[in-house]
Amino acid sequence: MSITCISWHLKYFLGKLRPNIFNCPTAGILVKGIYELWGEGGSYEELEDAIKSYPDDLKAPYMSSDCTFRIIIDSFGNSLTFPEQNERILKFAYIPFKGKVNLKKPDHKFWVMETDDHGSTNGLPPVAEKRIFFGREIGTADRKLLPTYQLKSRKYLGPTAMDAEMAFLMANQALAAPGKLVYDPFVGTGSILVAAAHFGAITMGADIDIRVVRDGRGPDCNVWSNFKQYGLPMPVGLLRADNNLPPWRPGLKEMFDAIICDPPYGVRAGGRKSGGRKLLKGVVAPYTVPDDKKIGHIPSTAPYSLAECVHDLLDLAAQMLVMGGRLVYFYPVLKENASSKPCFPEHPCFSLIAVSEQILSFRYSRILLTMVKTGSYTKEVAEEATKMHLDFKENHLKWLEEGSLLHSGVFCPNDLQTDVVRESKSNSDPSRKYRGKYV
């Protein structure tokens, strides 16, 4: 089910959701309301018959003369003007309400919910048929959390900052809670860790760009200031670290309760790893930074393919997560290639327990993958994981070629990187150039 429209579906079809999508106590962030359904139909005539057949003894307590009420019109896939909403409200004159209308503080709220049938809307799946629902509001969720953490009021932001609602969903999937240590290896401006900290988790992050984790935009505008803004506990540490070359000492393992991240996959920001093109190709030898230049030094980096990035992420999680710990991350897919099933990364230490799609456009989606660590990390497991990665990389490359995604240097495996860069230099189209950094 699409994350984009899941909140709407939750409003109307709460009981029809798969239980493994959002299964922790704080997942109510998606629930806008719970309603007692009095009737549904494909037209207002069918809806009238359904409402009239609803038991009178169940309707009577809410239609007495001492009860005020209000009817609210809500639509999905269509925008209704105020006169159109009033026209629909008047269609319910057959319901024998005896009380007065109160638009501000009614005793009971009744909702009319319409789905439109004009096909795909804004990249969302098309509605199969027009349906109209009528029901009494039982309760609504407290969604004040989202305006509090909305990005437009966030002090320190970057172009890849995770939307507040999505960050809270990811923290929910990872079961962030007091006493748990949560790590984000692509921390950026810290949006995901802010959500985890709100739920009481101890947080820790890393990023390859030292300017993000150390400097920000000044002493009062950086990752730390985002936590100060909301009165949240500060991260126990923010590291300048490369996901391709983890900084952990040998033998260190099972340290984190959850790893939550949004790996760079080249839509708004490109993946980078340490080394630089010349160093990786062997043109120049490894170098040592002189002592007088270490302060302020920014190490050189090279493109980091998605397949390699995800393999390193799974390997890191297999070593550093406690048994039963969760890895939650986004993975991109092509919607136009829906005929073939997307190939998701695998690892012998993990079981995939939830797959939730967020539609980005008519062409692209990204999948929120939730994995649970079910096996211990050993040398044999590492070798098996490497074989699985090579198989995945082969399938991944085929998927990229079929989907014509080679316009992005980020998506390309390293052996194709040179050709793509060379071609981009000879092409005047700026969209083919690698854009890289994301400060």
Coordinates of C-alpha atoms in Angstrom, one line a residue, residues 85-379:
Q85 CA -20.3 20.8 -0.5
N86 CA -23.5 22.5 0.6
E87 CA -25.3 20.8 -2.3
R88 CA -24.2 17.4 -1.0
I89 CA -25.1 18.2 2.6
L90 CA -28.7 19.0 1.6
K91 CA -29.0 15.5 0.1
F92 CA -29.1 14.1 3.6
A93 CA -32.3 15.8 4.6
Y94 CA -33.9 12.4 4.8
I95 CA -31.9 11.6 8.0
P96 CA -34.3 12.6 10.9
F97 CA -31.9 14.8 12.9
K98 CA -33.9 16.5 15.7
G99 CA -31.1 18.6 17.2
K100 CA -29.6 21.8 16.0
V101 CA -26.6 22.4 13.7
N102 CA -23.5 23.6 15.5
L103 CA -20.5 24.2 13.2
K104 CA -18.0 25.1 15.9
K105 CA -18.5 22.6 18.8
P106 CA -21.1 20.0 17.8
D107 CA -21.8 17.0 20.0
H108 CA -21.5 14.7 17.0
K109 CA -19.7 15.0 13.7
F110 CA -20.8 13.1 10.6
W111 CA -18.6 12.7 7.6
V112 CA -19.4 12.3 3.9
M113 CA -16.3 10.8 2.2
E114 CA -16.1 10.6 -1.6
T115 CA -13.6 8.9 -3.9
D116 CA -13.4 10.2 -7.4
D117 CA -13.2 7.9 -10.4
H118 CA -11.3 9.9 -13.0
G119 CA -8.2 7.8 -13.0
S120 CA -4.7 8.5 -11.7
T121 CA -4.2 11.7 -9.6
N122 CA -0.8 13.3 -8.9
G123 CA 1.0 10.0 -9.5
L124 CA -1.3 8.1 -7.0
P125 CA -2.9 4.8 -8.0
P126 CA -6.2 5.3 -9.9
V127 CA -9.4 4.8 -8.0
A128 CA -11.2 1.7 -9.3
E129 CA -14.7 3.2 -8.9
K130 CA -16.5 6.1 -7.3
R131 CA -17.5 5.4 -3.7
I132 CA -19.3 7.5 -1.2
F133 CA -19.3 6.8 2.6
F134 CA -21.3 8.3 5.4
G135 CA -20.4 7.8 9.1
R136 CA -20.2 9.2 12.6
E137 CA -16.8 10.3 13.9
I138 CA -15.8 8.3 16.9
G139 CA -12.4 9.9 17.5
T140 CA -9.6 11.7 15.8
A141 CA -5.8 11.5 16.2
D142 CA -3.8 14.3 17.8
R143 CA -1.7 15.4 14.8
K144 CA -0.2 18.5 16.4
L145 CA 3.1 16.7 16.3
L146 CA 3.5 17.3 12.6
P147 CA 3.1 21.1 12.6
T148 CA 5.5 21.3 15.5
Y149 CA 8.3 19.5 13.6
Q150 CA 7.5 20.7 10.0
L151 CA 10.5 21.4 7.9
K152 CA 9.6 25.0 7.0
S153 CA 10.2 26.0 10.7
R154 CA 13.3 23.8 11.1
K155 CA 16.4 25.9 11.9
Y156 CA 19.0 23.9 9.9
L157 CA 17.9 22.3 6.7
G158 CA 19.6 20.7 3.6
P159 CA 18.0 19.7 0.2
T160 CA 17.8 16.1 1.4
A161 CA 16.2 16.7 4.8
M162 CA 13.6 14.0 5.5
D163 CA 10.0 15.2 5.7
A164 CA 8.9 15.3 9.3
E165 CA 6.0 12.9 8.9
M166 CA 8.1 10.4 7.0
A167 CA 10.9 10.6 9.6
F168 CA 8.4 9.7 12.4
L169 CA 7.1 6.8 10.3
M170 CA 10.7 5.5 10.0
A171 CA 11.3 5.9 13.7
N172 CA 8.0 4.0 14.3
Q173 CA 9.1 1.2 12.0
A174 CA 12.4 0.9 13.9
L175 CA 10.5 0.8 17.2
A176 CA 12.4 3.8 18.6
A177 CA 11.8 4.1 22.3
P178 CA 13.5 5.2 25.6
G179 CA 16.7 3.4 26.3
K180 CA 17.3 2.3 22.7
L181 CA 20.3 3.5 20.7
V182 CA 19.5 4.6 17.2
Y183 CA 22.1 5.2 14.5
D184 CA 21.9 7.1 11.1
P185 CA 25.0 6.6 8.9
F186 CA 23.8 9.3 6.5
V187 CA 22.7 11.8 9.1
G188 CA 22.8 15.0 7.0
T189 CA 20.9 17.6 8.9
G190 CA 19.6 15.1 11.5
S191 CA 15.9 14.9 10.6
I192 CA 15.6 11.2 11.2
L193 CA 17.4 11.4 14.5
V194 CA 15.2 14.2 15.6
A195 CA 12.2 11.9 15.2
A196 CA 13.9 9.1 17.0
A197 CA 14.8 11.4 19.9
H198 CA 11.2 12.6 20.2
F199 CA 10.3 9.0 21.0
G200 CA 12.9 8.9 23.7
A201 CA 15.7 7.0 21.9
I202 CA 19.4 7.8 22.4
T203 CA 20.7 8.9 19.0
M204 CA 24.0 8.8 17.1
G205 CA 24.9 9.8 13.5
A206 CA 27.6 10.0 10.9
D207 CA 28.1 11.6 7.6
I208 CA 31.0 11.7 5.1
D209 CA 30.8 15.4 4.7
I210 CA 32.5 17.0 7.7
R211 CA 31.0 20.4 6.9
V212 CA 27.5 19.0 7.7
V213 CA 28.3 17.4 11.0
R214 CA 30.8 19.9 12.3
D215 CA 30.1 23.3 10.8
G216 CA 26.6 23.5 9.5
R217 CA 25.9 27.2 8.7
G218 CA 27.5 28.5 11.8
P219 CA 27.5 28.0 15.6
D220 CA 23.8 28.6 15.9
C221 CA 22.6 26.8 12.8
N222 CA 23.8 23.2 12.7
V223 CA 22.6 19.7 13.5
W224 CA 22.9 20.4 17.2
S225 CA 20.7 23.5 17.0
N226 CA 17.8 21.3 15.5
F227 CA 17.8 19.3 18.7
K228 CA 18.0 22.5 20.8
Q229 CA 15.0 23.9 18.9
Y230 CA 12.7 21.1 20.1
G231 CA 14.2 20.7 23.5
L232 CA 15.4 17.1 22.7
P233 CA 18.4 15.2 24.1
M234 CA 21.5 15.8 22.1
P235 CA 23.0 12.9 20.1
V236 CA 25.7 11.1 22.0
G237 CA 27.9 11.7 19.0
L238 CA 28.1 12.9 15.4
L239 CA 31.0 11.4 13.4
R240 CA 32.7 12.3 10.1
A241 CA 32.6 8.7 8.8
D242 CA 32.4 6.9 5.5
N243 CA 29.8 4.1 5.1
N244 CA 32.3 2.4 2.8
L245 CA 35.1 2.5 5.4
P246 CA 33.4 2.3 8.8
P247 CA 35.3 3.8 11.7
W248 CA 34.6 1.0 14.2
R249 CA 37.4 -0.9 15.8
P250 CA 37.8 -4.6 14.8
G251 CA 35.6 -6.9 16.9
L252 CA 33.1 -4.3 17.9
K253 CA 29.6 -5.5 17.2
E254 CA 25.9 -5.5 18.4
M255 CA 26.0 -1.9 19.5
F256 CA 22.8 -0.4 18.1
D257 CA 19.1 -1.2 18.6
A258 CA 18.2 0.3 15.3
I259 CA 19.7 1.8 12.2
I260 CA 17.5 4.2 10.3
C261 CA 18.6 6.1 7.2
D262 CA 17.8 7.4 3.7
P263 CA 20.8 6.2 1.6
P264 CA 21.8 8.6 -1.2
Y265 CA 20.4 7.3 -4.5
G266 CA 20.9 10.2 -6.8
V267 CA 17.5 11.9 -7.1
R268 CA 18.4 15.0 -5.1
A269 CA 21.9 14.1 -3.8
G270 CA 24.6 11.7 -4.9
G271 CA 26.4 9.1 -2.9
R272 CA 30.1 9.7 -2.1
K273 CA 32.8 7.5 -0.6
S274 CA 36.4 8.3 0.4
G275 CA 39.2 8.1 -2.2
G276 CA 38.8 10.3 -5.2
R277 CA 38.7 9.1 -8.8
K278 CA 42.5 9.2 -9.3
L279 CA 43.2 7.4 -6.0
L280 CA 40.6 4.6 -6.7
K281 CA 42.0 4.1 -10.3
G282 CA 45.6 3.8 -9.0
V283 CA 46.7 6.9 -10.8
V284 CA 48.0 8.4 -7.6
A285 CA 49.2 6.6 -4.4
P286 CA 47.5 6.9 -1.0
Y287 CA 48.6 10.1 0.7
T288 CA 49.1 11.4 4.2
V289 CA 47.7 14.8 5.0
P290 CA 50.5 17.0 6.5
D291 CA 50.0 18.1 10.1
D292 CA 49.9 21.8 9.1
K293 CA 47.0 21.1 6.8
K294 CA 44.9 18.8 8.9
I295 CA 42.9 21.6 10.4
G296 CA 40.1 22.4 7.9
H297 CA 41.1 19.6 5.6
I298 CA 38.2 18.0 3.5
P299 CA 39.1 14.6 2.2
S300 CA 38.6 13.8 -1.4
T301 CA 35.7 11.6 -2.4
A302 CA 34.5 9.6 -5.3
P303 CA 31.0 8.5 -6.6
Y304 CA 29.4 5.8 -4.6
S305 CA 27.0 3.5 -6.5
L306 CA 23.7 2.6 -4.9
A307 CA 24.3 -1.2 -5.1
E308 CA 27.6 -0.8 -3.3
C309 CA 26.2 1.6 -0.8
V310 CA 23.3 -0.7 0.2
H311 CA 25.7 -3.7 0.5
D312 CA 27.9 -1.7 2.9
L313 CA 24.8 -0.6 4.8
L314 CA 23.6 -4.2 5.2
D315 CA 27.0 -5.4 6.2
L316 CA 27.3 -2.6 8.8
A317 CA 23.8 -3.4 10.2
A318 CA 24.6 -7.1 10.4
Q319 CA 27.6 -6.4 12.6
M320 CA 26.4 -3.5 14.7
L321 CA 22.7 -4.3 15.3
V322 CA 21.7 -6.3 18.4
M323 CA 19.8 -9.5 17.7
G324 CA 16.2 -8.5 16.9
G325 CA 17.4 -5.0 16.0
R326 CA 15.8 -3.2 13.0
L327 CA 17.2 -1.7 9.8
V328 CA 14.9 0.8 8.2
Y329 CA 15.8 2.5 5.0
F330 CA 14.4 3.7 1.6
Y331 CA 15.2 2.1 -1.7
P332 CA 14.3 3.6 -5.1
V333 CA 12.3 1.7 -7.8
L334 CA 11.0 2.5 -11.3
K335 CA 7.2 2.6 -11.5
E336 CA 7.2 2.3 -15.3
N337 CA 8.9 -1.1 -14.9
A338 CA 6.0 -2.5 -12.9
S339 CA 5.8 -5.7 -15.1
S340 CA 8.8 -7.0 -13.3
K341 CA 9.0 -7.4 -9.6
P342 CA 11.6 -5.0 -7.9
C343 CA 14.7 -6.8 -6.7
F344 CA 15.4 -5.7 -3.1
P345 CA 18.8 -6.2 -1.4
E346 CA 19.1 -9.3 0.8
H347 CA 21.4 -10.5 3.6
P348 CA 21.5 -13.8 5.4
C349 CA 21.4 -12.0 8.8
F350 CA 18.1 -10.3 8.1
S351 CA 14.4 -11.0 7.4
L352 CA 12.3 -8.5 5.5
I353 CA 9.1 -7.8 7.4
A354 CA 7.6 -4.8 5.8
V355 CA 7.6 -3.2 2.3
S356 CA 5.8 0.1 1.9
E357 CA 5.8 2.3 -1.2
Q358 CA 5.9 6.1 -1.4
I359 CA 5.1 7.3 -4.9
L360 CA 7.4 10.2 -5.9
S361 CA 6.2 10.8 -9.4
F362 CA 4.7 9.0 -12.4
R363 CA 8.1 7.4 -13.0
Y364 CA 9.8 6.9 -9.6
S365 CA 8.8 5.5 -6.3
R366 CA 10.8 4.6 -3.2
I367 CA 10.2 1.7 -1.0
L368 CA 10.5 1.8 2.8
L369 CA 12.1 -1.5 3.7
T370 CA 12.0 -2.7 7.3
M371 CA 14.4 -5.6 8.2
V372 CA 14.9 -7.5 11.4
K373 CA 18.2 -9.1 12.4
T374 CA 17.6 -12.8 12.9
G375 CA 21.1 -14.3 12.6
S376 CA 24.6 -13.7 14.0
Y377 CA 27.3 -12.2 11.9
T378 CA 30.2 -14.6 11.2
K379 CA 33.0 -14.9 8.6

